[in-house]
Each structure stands twice: as C-alpha cells, then as structure tokens.
mmCIF file of C-alpha atoms and ligand atoms in Angstrom:
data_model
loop_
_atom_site.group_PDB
_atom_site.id
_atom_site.type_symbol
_atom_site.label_atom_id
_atom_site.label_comp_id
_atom_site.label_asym_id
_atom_site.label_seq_id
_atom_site.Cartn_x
_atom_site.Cartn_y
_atom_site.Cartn_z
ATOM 1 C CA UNK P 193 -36.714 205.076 -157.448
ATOM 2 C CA UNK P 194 -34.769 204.004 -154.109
ATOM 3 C CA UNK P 195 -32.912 200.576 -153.816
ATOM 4 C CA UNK P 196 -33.334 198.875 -150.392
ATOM 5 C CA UNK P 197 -30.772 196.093 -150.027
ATOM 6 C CA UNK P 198 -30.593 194.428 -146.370
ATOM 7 C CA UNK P 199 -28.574 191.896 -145.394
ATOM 8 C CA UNK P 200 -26.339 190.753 -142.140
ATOM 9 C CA UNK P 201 -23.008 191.790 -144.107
ATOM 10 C CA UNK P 202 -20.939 189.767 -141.846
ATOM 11 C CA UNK P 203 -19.025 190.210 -143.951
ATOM 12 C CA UNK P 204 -20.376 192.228 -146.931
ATOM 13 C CA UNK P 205 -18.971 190.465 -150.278
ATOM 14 C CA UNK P 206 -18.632 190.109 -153.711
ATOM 15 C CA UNK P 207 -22.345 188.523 -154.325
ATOM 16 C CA UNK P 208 -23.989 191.334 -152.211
ATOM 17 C CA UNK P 209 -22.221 194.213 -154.068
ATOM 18 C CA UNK P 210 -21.821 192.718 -158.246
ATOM 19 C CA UNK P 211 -25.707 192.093 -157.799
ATOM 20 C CA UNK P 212 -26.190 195.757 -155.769
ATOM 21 C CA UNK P 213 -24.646 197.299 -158.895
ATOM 22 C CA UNK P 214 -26.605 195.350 -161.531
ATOM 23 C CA UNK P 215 -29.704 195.707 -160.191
ATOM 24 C CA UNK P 216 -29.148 200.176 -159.413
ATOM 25 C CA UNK P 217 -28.056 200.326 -163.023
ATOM 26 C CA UNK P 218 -30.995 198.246 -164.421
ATOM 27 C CA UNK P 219 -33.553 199.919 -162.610
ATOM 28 C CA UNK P 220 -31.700 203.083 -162.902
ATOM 29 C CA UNK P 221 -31.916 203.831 -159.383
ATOM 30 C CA UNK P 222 -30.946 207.488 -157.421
ATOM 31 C CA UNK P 223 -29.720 205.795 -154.609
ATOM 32 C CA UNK P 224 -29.115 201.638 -153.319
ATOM 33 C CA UNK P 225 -29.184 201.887 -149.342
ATOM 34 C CA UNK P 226 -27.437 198.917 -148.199
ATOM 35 C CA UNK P 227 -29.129 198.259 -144.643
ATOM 36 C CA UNK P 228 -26.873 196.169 -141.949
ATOM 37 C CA UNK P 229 -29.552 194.406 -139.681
ATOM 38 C CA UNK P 230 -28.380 194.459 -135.787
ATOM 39 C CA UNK P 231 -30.404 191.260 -135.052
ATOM 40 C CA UNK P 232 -32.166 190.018 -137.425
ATOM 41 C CA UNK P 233 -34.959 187.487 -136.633
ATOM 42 C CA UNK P 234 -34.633 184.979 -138.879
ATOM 43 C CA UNK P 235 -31.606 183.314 -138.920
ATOM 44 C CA UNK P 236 -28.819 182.704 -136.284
ATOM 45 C CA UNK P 237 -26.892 186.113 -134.903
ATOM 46 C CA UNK P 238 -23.955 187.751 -136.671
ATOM 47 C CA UNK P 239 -20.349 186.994 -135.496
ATOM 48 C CA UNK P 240 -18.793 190.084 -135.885
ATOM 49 C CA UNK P 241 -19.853 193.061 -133.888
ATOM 50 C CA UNK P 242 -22.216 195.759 -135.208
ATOM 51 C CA UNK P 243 -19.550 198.646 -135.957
ATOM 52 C CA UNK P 244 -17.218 195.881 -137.552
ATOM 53 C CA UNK P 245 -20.160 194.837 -139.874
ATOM 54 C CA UNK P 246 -21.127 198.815 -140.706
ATOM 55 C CA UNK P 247 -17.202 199.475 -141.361
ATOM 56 C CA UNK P 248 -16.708 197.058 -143.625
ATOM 57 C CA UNK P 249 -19.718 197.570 -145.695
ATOM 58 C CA UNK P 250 -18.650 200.964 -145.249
ATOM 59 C CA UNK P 251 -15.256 200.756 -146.792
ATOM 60 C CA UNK P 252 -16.333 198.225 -149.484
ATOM 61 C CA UNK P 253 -19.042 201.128 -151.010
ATOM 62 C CA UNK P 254 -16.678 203.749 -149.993
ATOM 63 C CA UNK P 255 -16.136 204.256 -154.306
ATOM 64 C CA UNK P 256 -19.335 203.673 -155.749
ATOM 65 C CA UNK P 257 -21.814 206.678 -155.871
ATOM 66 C CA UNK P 258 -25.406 205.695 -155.112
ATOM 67 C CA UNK P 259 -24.457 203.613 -152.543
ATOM 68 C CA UNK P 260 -25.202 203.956 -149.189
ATOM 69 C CA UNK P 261 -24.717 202.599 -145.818
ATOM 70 C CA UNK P 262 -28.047 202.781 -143.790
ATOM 71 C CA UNK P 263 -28.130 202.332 -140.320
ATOM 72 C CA UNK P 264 -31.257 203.032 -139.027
ATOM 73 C CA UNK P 265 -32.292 199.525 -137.687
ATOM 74 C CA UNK P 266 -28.904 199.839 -135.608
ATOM 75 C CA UNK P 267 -30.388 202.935 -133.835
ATOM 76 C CA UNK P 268 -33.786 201.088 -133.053
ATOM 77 C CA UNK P 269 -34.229 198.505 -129.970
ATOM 78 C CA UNK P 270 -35.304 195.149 -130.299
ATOM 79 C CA UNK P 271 -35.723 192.781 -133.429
ATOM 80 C CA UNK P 272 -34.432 194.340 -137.094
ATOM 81 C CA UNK P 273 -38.090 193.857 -138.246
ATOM 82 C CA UNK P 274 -38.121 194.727 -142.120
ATOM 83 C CA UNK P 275 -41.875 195.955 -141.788
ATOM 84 C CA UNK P 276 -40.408 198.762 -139.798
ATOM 85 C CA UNK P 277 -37.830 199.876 -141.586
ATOM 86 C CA UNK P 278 -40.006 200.087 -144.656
ATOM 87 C CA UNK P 279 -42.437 202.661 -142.300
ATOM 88 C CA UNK P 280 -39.383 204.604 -142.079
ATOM 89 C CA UNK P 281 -38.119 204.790 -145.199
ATOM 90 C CA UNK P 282 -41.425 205.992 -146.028
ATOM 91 C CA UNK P 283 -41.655 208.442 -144.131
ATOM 92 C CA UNK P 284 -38.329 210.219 -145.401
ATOM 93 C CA UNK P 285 -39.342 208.998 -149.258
ATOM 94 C CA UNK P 286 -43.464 209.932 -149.227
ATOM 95 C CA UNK P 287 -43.726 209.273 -152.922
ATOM 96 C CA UNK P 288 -41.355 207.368 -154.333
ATOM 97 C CA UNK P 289 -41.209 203.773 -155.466
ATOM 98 C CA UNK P 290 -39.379 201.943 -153.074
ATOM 99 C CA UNK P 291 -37.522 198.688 -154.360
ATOM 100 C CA UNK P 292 -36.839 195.789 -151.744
ATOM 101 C CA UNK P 293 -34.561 193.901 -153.226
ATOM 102 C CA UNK P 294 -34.174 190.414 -151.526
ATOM 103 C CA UNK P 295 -32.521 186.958 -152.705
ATOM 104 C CA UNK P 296 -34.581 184.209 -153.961
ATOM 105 C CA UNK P 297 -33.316 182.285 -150.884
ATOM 106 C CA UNK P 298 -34.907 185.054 -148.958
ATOM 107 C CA UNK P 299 -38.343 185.492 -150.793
ATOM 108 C CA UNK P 300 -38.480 181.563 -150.154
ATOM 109 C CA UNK P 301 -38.422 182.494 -146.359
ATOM 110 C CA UNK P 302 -40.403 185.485 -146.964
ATOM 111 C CA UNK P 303 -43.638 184.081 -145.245
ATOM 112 C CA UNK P 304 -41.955 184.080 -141.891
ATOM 113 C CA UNK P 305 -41.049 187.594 -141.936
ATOM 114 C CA UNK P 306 -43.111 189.587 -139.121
ATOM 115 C CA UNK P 307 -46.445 191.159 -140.961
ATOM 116 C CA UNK P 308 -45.112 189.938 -144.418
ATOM 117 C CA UNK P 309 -47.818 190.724 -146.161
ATOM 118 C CA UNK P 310 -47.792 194.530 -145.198
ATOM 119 C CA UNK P 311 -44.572 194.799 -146.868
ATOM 120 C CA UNK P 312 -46.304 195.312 -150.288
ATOM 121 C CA UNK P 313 -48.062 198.428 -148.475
ATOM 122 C CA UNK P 314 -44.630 199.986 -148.422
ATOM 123 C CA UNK P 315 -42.680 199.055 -151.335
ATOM 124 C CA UNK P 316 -42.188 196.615 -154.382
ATOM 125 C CA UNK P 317 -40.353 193.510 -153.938
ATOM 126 C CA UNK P 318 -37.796 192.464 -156.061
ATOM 127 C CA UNK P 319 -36.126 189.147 -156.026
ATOM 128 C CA UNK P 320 -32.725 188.321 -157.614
ATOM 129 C CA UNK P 321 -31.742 185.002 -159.026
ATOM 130 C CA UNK P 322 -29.211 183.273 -157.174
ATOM 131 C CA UNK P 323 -27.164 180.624 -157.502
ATOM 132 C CA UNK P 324 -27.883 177.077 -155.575
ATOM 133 C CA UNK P 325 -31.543 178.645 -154.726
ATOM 134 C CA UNK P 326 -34.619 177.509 -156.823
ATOM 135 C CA UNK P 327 -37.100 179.793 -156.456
ATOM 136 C CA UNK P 328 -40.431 178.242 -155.000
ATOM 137 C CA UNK P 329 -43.598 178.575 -156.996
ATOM 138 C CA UNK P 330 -45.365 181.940 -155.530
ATOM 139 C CA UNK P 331 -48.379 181.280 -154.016
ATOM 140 C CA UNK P 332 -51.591 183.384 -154.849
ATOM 141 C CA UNK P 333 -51.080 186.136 -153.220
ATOM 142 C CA UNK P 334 -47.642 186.611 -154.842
ATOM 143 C CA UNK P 335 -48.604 186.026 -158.405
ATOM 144 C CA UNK P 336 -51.907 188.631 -157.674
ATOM 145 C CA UNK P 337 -48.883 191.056 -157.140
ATOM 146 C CA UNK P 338 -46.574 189.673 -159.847
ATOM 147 C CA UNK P 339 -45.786 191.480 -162.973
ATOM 148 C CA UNK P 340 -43.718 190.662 -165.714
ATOM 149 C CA UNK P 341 -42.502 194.606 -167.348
ATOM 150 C CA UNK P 342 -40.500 196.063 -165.360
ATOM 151 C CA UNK P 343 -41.372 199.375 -166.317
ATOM 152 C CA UNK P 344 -44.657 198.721 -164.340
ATOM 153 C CA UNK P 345 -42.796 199.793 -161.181
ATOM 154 C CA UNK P 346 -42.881 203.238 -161.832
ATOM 155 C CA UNK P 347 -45.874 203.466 -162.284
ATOM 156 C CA UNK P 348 -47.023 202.999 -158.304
ATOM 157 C CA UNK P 349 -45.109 203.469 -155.076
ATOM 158 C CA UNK P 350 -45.294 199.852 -153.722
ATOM 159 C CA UNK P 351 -47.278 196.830 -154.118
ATOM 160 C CA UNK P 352 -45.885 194.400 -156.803
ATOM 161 C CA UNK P 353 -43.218 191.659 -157.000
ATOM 162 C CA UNK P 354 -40.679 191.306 -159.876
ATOM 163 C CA UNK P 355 -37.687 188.453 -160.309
ATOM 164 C CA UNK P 356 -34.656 190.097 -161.872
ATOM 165 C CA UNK P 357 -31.717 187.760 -162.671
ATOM 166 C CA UNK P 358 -28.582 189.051 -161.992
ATOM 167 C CA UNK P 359 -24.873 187.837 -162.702
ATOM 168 C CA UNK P 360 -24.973 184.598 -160.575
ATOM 169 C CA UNK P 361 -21.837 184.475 -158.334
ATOM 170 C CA UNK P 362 -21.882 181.216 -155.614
ATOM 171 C CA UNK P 363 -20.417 183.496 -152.645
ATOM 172 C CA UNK P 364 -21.809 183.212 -148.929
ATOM 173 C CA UNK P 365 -20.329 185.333 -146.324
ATOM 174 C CA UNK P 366 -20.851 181.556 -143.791
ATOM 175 C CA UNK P 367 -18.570 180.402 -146.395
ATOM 176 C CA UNK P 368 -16.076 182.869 -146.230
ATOM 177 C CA UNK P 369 -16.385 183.100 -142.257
ATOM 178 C CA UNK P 370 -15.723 179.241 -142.435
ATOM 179 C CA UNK P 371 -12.551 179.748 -145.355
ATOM 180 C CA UNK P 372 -11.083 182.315 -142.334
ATOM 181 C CA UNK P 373 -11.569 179.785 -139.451
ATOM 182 C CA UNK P 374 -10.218 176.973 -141.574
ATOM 183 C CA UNK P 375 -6.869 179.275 -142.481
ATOM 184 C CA UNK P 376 -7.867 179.172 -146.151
ATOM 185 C CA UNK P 377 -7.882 182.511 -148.099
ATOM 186 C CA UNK P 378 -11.024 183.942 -149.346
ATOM 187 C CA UNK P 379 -9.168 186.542 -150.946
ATOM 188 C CA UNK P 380 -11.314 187.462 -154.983
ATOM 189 C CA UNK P 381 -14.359 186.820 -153.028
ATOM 190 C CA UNK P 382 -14.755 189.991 -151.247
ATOM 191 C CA UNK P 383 -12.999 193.459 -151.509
ATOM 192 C CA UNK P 384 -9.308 193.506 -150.210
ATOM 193 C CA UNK P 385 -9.947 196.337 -148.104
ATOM 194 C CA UNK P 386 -12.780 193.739 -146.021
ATOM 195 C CA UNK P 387 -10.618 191.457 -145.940
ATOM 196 C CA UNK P 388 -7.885 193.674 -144.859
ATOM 197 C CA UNK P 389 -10.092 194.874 -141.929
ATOM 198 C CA UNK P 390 -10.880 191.002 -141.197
ATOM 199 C CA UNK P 391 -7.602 189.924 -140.905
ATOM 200 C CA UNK P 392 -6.729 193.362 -138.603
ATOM 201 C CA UNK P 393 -8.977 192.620 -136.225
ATOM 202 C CA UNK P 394 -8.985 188.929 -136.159
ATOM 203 C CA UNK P 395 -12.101 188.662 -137.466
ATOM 204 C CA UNK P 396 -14.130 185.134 -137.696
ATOM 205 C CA UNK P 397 -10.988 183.247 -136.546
ATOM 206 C CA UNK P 398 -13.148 180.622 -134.448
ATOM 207 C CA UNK P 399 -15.807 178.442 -135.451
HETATM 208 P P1 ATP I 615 -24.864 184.136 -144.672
HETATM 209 O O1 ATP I 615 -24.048 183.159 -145.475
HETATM 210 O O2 ATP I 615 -24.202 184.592 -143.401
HETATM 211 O O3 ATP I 615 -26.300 183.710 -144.507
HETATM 212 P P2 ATP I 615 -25.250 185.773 -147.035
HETATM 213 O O4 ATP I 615 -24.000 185.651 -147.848
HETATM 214 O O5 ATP I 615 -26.448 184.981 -147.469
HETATM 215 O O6 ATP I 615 -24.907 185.500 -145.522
HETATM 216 P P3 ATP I 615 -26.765 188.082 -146.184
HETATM 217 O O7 ATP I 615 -26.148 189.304 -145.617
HETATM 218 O O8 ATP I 615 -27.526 187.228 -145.279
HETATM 219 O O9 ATP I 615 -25.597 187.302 -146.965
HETATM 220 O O10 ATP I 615 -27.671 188.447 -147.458
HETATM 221 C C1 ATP I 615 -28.278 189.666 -147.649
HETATM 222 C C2 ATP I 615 -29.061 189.644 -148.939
HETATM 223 O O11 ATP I 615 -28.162 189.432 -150.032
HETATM 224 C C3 ATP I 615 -30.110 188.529 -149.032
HETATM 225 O O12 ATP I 615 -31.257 189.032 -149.691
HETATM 226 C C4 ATP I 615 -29.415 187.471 -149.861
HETATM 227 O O13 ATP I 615 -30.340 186.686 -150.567
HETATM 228 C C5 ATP I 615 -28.573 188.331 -150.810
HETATM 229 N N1 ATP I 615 -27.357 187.634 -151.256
HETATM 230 C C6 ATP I 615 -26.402 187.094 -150.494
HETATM 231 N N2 ATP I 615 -25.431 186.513 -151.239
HETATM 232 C C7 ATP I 615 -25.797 186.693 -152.540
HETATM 233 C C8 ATP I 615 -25.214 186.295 -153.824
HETATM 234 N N3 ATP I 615 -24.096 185.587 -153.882
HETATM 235 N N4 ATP I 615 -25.871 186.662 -154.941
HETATM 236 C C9 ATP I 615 -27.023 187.364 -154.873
HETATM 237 N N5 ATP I 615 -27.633 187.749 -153.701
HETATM 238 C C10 ATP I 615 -27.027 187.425 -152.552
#
C-alpha cells in the first residue's frame, strides 16, 4: 500500500512527521509520499517560497526510508487540487491501495475540497486524530464508506474511510511561524536541521 500525506509544510514539523511514521508502520506501508502543495485552495498562501518549503521537508526525511518528497503538484499550473493528484498517482500505482491520509481538522473541511466526493474513486481516506480537533459526525455518505478493520483496506484499491489515532502532539507550523516572528524559540518542535535552514535564511521573521 502507498501513503499519501499532503500538507503546506511551511514549515514541515514534528506533528506532520511522529504521525507520518506511526501511521507507515501501522499500515505497513512501501512508501509515505509527503506532497508539498504550491497553492493550495483552501486556506491562506504559504509564507515561505516553494523550494524553501520542498528543502526543508527534504532535509527533515532525509533519514527515514519510505519517505518521500513528492513534488508533482509543484510541476502542475494552477490550484494544488487533491482530485488531481490522486489521477496521477494512479496512473503511476494502477493497482494498489492508495492511503490519503488527512487530519481530522482536514476531513472536517473535506466537503469544500474541489470534486470531494471523487476522491473515494482514487484512494481510501484515512483520518488521524489530532489534538484540539473534534472530529464532526460523518454524514451519510461517509459512514456508507466507513469501516471499522483496518485490514479491510487491502482488500480494494480505494473507496473507504478509516480514523486512525495517532500519538497526539499540539504542534502547528502558524504556531511556530508566529514563535519565529515573536523571537521565541521553537526549537523540540521541529527537526534542528528545519530550523537551522529557517534561521539561515531568515525565514518567517515578519508577521
Ligand atoms: P498551518 O498551521 O500552517 O495550517 P499545519 O501545522 O496544520 O499548518 P499543514 O501542512 O497544513 O500543517 O498540514 C498537513 C496535514 O498534516 C493536514 O492533514 C493536517 O491535518 C496534518 N497535521 C498537521 N499538524 C498535525 C499534528 N500536530 N498532528 C497530526 N496531524 C497534523
């Protein structure tokens, strides 16, 4: 099975990659690609640049086999629509069960996402427990698509939803941008080596 983890990385930390590790060892995954958005829809833009986000997640996986940095929404125009990258990583991965694994602050969102629905045609969904974010009760189509043994996702390419807890750690990367701007040190939240890079290139100094 491949592990899709995207995210705006900006900066990539300590919450993103303890809950990337849990979640490739517990469903014994080949590979986790870790998938830097260039402008995501949803949410306000990233601060840093584009190559400053992909070298940092870079560096912080640099270690850990199975992990790897995926750029191909960097390489396409417009929106980082997920629907599209899941066509994609289809295409390179015709049979396998593809895992999307998303936060629960993220599935809570999940009905905004362009053609949200279709992402079941692609791959599974699986949402991680995380701190601060309750997870709303799924609606009908989620819990037609809901099932409860993991095991089950094996046993198809894409289609269902599963919530997987993992190790709840209360890091943000807005928090850590705002810990930088403020002068404070965010150091034990994120790898040294990110934080090395922030610091080189004056990273997030300004609200
Ligand atoms: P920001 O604070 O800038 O919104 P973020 O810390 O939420 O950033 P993102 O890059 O937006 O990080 O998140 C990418 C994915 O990682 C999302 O699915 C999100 O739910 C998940 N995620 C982020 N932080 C954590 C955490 N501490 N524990 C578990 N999952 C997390």
């Amino acid at each position: 099975m491949i592990g899709i983890f995207g995210g705006t990385f900006d900066p990539v930390h300590y919450g993103h990659l303890r809950s990337a590790l849990e979640v490739k060892d517990i469903f014994d995954l080949t590979e986790l690609r870790l998938i830097p958005s260039a402008r995501p829809p949803h949410r306000q833009q990233p601060e840093a640049t584009t190559s400053a986000r992909v070298h940092m997640l870079e560096q912080a996986i640099e270690n850990q086999p199975g992990f790897i940095c995926d750029t191909r929404e960097l390489d396409r125009e417009g929106h980082s629509y997920m629907i599209d990258t899941l066509k994609s990583l289809r295409q390179d991965f015709p049979k396998q069960p593809l895992l999307l694994f998303i936060g629960c602050d993220a599935f809570n969102n999940l009905s905004n996402w362009y053609q949200w629905q279709h992402l079941f045609d692609y791959a599974h969904i699986v949402v991680m427990t995380r701190p601060g974010f309750e997870i709303q009760h799924p609606d009908a189509f989620f819990t037609a698509r809901q099932i409860l043994q993991r095991e089950a996702l094996t046993q198809s390419a894409a289609g269902k939803l599963f919530f997987q807890p993992v190790t709840q750690l209360d890091i943000s990367a807005t928090v850590i941008r705002h810990m930088i701007a403020e002068k404070k040190s965010p150091a034990y939240l994120l790898p040294d080596v990110v934080l090395s890079y922030i610091y080189q290139h004056h990273l997030y100094e300004k609200h």
